[in-house]
Coordinates of N, CA and C in Angstrom, one line a residue:
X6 N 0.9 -1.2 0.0 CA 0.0 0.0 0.0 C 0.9 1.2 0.0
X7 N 0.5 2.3 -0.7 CA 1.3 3.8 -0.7 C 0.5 4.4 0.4
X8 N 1.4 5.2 0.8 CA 1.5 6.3 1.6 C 1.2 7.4 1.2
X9 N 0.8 8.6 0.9 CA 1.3 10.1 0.8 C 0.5 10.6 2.0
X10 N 1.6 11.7 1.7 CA 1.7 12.9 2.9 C 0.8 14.1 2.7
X11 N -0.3 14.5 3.1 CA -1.2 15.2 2.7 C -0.7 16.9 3.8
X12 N -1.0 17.9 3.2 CA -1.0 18.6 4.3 C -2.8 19.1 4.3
X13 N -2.5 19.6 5.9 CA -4.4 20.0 6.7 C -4.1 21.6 6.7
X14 N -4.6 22.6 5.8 CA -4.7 23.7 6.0 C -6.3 24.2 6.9
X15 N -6.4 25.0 7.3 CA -7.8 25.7 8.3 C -8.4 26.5 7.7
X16 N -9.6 26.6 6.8 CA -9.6 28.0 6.5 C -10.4 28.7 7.6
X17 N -10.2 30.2 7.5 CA -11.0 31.1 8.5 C -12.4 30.6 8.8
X18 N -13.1 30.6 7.7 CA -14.2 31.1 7.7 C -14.9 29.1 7.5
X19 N -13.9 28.1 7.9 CA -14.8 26.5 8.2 C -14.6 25.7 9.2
X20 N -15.0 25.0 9.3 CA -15.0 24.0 10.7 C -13.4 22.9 10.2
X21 N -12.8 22.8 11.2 CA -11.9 22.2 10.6 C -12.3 20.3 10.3
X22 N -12.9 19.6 9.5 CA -12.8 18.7 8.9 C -12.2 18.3 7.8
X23 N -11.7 16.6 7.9 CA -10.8 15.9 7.1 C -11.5 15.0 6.6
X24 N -11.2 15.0 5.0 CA -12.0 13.6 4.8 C -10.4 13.4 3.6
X25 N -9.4 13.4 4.4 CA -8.1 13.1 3.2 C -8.0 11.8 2.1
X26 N -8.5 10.8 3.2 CA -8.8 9.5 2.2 C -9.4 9.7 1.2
X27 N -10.8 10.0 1.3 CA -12.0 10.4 0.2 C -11.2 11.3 -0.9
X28 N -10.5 12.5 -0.7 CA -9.7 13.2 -1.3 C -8.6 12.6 -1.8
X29 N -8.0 12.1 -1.7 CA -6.7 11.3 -2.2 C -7.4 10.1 -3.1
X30 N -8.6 9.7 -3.1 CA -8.8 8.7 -3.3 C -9.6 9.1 -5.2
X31 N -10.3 10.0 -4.8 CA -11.2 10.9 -5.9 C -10.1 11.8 -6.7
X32 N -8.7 11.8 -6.0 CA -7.9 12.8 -7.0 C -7.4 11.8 -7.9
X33 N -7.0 10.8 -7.5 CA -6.0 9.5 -7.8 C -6.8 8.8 -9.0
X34 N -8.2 8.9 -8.6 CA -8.7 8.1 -9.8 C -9.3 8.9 -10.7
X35 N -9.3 10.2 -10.8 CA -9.6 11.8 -11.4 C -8.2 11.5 -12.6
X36 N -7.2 11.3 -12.3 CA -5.9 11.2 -13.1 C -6.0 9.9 -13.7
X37 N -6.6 8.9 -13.3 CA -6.5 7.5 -14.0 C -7.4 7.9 -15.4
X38 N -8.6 8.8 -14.8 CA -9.7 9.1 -16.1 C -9.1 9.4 -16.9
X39 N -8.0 10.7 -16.5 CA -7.8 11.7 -17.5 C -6.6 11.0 -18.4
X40 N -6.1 10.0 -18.3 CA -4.9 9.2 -18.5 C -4.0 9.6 -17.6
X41 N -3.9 10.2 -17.2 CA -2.0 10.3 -16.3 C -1.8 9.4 -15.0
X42 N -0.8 9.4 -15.0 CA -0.3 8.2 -14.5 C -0.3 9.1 -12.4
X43 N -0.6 8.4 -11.9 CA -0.3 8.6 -10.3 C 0.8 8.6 -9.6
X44 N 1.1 10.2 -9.3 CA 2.8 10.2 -8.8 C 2.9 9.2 -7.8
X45 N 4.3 9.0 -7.9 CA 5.1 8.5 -6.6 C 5.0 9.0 -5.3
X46 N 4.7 8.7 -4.0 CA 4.7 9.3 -2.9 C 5.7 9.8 -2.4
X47 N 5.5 11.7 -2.4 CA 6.7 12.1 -2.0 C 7.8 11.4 -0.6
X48 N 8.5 11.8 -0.4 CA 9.1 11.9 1.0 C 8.9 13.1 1.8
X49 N 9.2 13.1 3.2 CA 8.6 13.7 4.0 C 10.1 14.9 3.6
X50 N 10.3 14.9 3.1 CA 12.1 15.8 2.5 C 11.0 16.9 1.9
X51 N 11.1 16.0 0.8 CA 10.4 16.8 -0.8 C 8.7 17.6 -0.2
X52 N 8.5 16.6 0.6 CA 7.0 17.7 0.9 C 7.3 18.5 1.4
X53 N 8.3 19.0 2.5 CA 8.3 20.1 3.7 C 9.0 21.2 3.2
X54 N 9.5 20.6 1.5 CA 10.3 21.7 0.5 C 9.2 23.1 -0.3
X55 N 8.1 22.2 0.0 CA 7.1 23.2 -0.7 C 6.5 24.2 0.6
X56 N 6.6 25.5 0.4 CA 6.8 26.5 1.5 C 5.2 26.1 2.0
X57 N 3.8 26.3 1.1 CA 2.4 26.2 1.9 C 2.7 25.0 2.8
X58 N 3.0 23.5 2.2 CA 2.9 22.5 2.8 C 3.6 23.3 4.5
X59 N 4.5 23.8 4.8 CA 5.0 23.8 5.8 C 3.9 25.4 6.9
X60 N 3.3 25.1 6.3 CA 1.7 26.1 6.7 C 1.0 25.2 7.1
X61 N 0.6 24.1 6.9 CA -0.3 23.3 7.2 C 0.0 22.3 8.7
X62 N -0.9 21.2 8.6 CA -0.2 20.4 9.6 C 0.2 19.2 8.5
X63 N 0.9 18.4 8.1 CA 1.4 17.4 7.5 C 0.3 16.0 8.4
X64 N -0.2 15.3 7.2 CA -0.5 13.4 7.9 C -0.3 12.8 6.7
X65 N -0.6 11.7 7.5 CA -0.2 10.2 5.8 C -1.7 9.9 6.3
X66 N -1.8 9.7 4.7 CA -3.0 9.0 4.2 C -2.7 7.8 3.3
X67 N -2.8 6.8 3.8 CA -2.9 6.0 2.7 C -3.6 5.7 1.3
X68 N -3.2 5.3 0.1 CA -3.6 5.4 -0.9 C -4.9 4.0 -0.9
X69 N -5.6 4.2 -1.3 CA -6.7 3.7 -1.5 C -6.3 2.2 -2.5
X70 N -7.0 0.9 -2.5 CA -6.3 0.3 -3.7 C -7.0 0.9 -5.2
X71 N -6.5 0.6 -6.3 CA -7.0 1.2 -7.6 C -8.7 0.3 -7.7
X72 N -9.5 1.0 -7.9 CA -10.4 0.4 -7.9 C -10.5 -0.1 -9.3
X73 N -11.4 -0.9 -9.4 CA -11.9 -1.6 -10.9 C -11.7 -0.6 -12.1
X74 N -11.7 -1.1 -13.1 CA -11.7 -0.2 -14.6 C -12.5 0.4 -14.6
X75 N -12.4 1.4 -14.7 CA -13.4 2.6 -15.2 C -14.3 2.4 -16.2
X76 N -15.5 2.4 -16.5 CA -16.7 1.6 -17.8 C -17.1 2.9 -18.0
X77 N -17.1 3.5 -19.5 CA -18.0 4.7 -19.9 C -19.3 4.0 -20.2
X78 N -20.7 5.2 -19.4 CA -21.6 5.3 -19.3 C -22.1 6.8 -20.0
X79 N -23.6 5.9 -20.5 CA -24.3 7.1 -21.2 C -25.8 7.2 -19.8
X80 N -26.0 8.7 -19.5 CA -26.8 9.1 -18.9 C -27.3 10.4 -19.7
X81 N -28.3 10.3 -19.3 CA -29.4 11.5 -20.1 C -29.6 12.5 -18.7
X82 N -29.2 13.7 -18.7 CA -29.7 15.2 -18.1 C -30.2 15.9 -18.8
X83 N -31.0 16.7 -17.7 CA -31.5 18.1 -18.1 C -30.1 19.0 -18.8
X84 N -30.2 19.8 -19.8 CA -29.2 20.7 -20.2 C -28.8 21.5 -19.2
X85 N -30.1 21.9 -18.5 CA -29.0 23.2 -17.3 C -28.5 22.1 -16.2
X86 N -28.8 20.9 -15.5 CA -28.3 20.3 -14.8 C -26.7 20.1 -15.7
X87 N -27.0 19.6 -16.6 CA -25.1 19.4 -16.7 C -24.4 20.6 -17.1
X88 N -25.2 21.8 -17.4 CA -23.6 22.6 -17.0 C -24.1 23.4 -15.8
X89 N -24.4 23.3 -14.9 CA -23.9 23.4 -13.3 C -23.3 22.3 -12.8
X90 N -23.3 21.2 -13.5 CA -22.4 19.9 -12.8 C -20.9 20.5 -13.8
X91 N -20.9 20.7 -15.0 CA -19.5 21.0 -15.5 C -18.8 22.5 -15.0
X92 N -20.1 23.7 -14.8 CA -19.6 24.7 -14.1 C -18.7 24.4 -12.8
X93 N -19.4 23.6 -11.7 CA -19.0 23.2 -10.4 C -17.9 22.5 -10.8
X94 N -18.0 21.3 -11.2 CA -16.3 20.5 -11.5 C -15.9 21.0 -11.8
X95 N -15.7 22.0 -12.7 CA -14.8 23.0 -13.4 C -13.7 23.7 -12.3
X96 N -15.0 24.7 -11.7 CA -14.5 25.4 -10.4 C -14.2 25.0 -9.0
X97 N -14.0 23.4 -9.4 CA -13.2 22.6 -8.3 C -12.3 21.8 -8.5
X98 N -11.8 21.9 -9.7 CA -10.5 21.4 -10.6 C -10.8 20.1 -10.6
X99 N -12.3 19.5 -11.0 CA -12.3 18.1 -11.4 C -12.9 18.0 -13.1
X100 N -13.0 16.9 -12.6 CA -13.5 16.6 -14.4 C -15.3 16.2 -14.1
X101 N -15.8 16.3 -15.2 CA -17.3 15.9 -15.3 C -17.2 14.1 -14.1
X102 N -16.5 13.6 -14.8 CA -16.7 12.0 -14.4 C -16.3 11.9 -12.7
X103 N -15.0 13.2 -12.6 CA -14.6 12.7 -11.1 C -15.9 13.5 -9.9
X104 N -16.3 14.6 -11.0 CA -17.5 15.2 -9.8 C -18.5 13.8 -10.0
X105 N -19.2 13.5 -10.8 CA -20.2 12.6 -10.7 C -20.1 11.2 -9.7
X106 N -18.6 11.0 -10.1 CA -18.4 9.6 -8.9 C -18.4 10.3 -7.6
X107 N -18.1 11.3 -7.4 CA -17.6 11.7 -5.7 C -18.9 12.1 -5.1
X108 N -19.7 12.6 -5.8 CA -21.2 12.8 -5.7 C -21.9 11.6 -5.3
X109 N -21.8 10.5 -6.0 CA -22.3 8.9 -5.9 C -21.4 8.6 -5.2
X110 N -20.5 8.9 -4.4 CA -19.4 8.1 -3.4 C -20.6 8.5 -2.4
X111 N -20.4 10.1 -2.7 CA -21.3 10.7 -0.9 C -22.8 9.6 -0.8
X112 N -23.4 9.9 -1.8 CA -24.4 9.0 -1.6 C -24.6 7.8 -1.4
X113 N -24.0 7.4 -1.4 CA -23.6 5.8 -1.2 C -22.6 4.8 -0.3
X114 N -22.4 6.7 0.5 CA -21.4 6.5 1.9 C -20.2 5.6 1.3
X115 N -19.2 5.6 0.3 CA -18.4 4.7 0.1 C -17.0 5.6 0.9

């Protein structure tokens, strides 16, 4: 199993909650979609090199295993439902597919 080193920043104005797995897990297979391949897990060297990281508090999160192949699906939306789903993924640096699975994660408490 991989490791990586996540850092926990606070913002002002939220309750401080972690859900780093869920996040590591939705980024990781966000990059499998898009083809690129899933970095190597820094060291605790190379993270504490990056000045925000050393703003935060540093944890390991383990990496999730790769779940099953990805299968393209055809689903039918309303037109304005999918672009507020592509506005929102957009403006949360995901892709259409990684908002829709993380959305179906939440619901499905995975």
């Amino acid at each position: 199993m991989r490791s990586f080193i996540a850092p926990i920043h606070k913002a002002a104005s939220s309750d401080f909650g972690v859900m780093a797995l869920e996040a590591l897990a939705l980024h990781l297979e966000a990059m499998r979609e898009d083809g690129a391949a899933n970095p190597p897990p820094a060291s605790l060297k190379e993270f504490m090199a990056t000045r925000t990281n050393r703003d935060g508090v540093a944890i390991v999160v383990d990496a999730p295993p790769a779940s099953s192949k990805s299968v393209r699906v055809n689903i039918t939306l309303a037109d304005e439902m999918l672009a507020n789903i592509d506005r929102h993924a957009t403006a949360n640096g995901l892709t259409r597919s990684g908002f829709l699975a993380r959305a179906a994660q939440r619901e499905l408490a995975l």
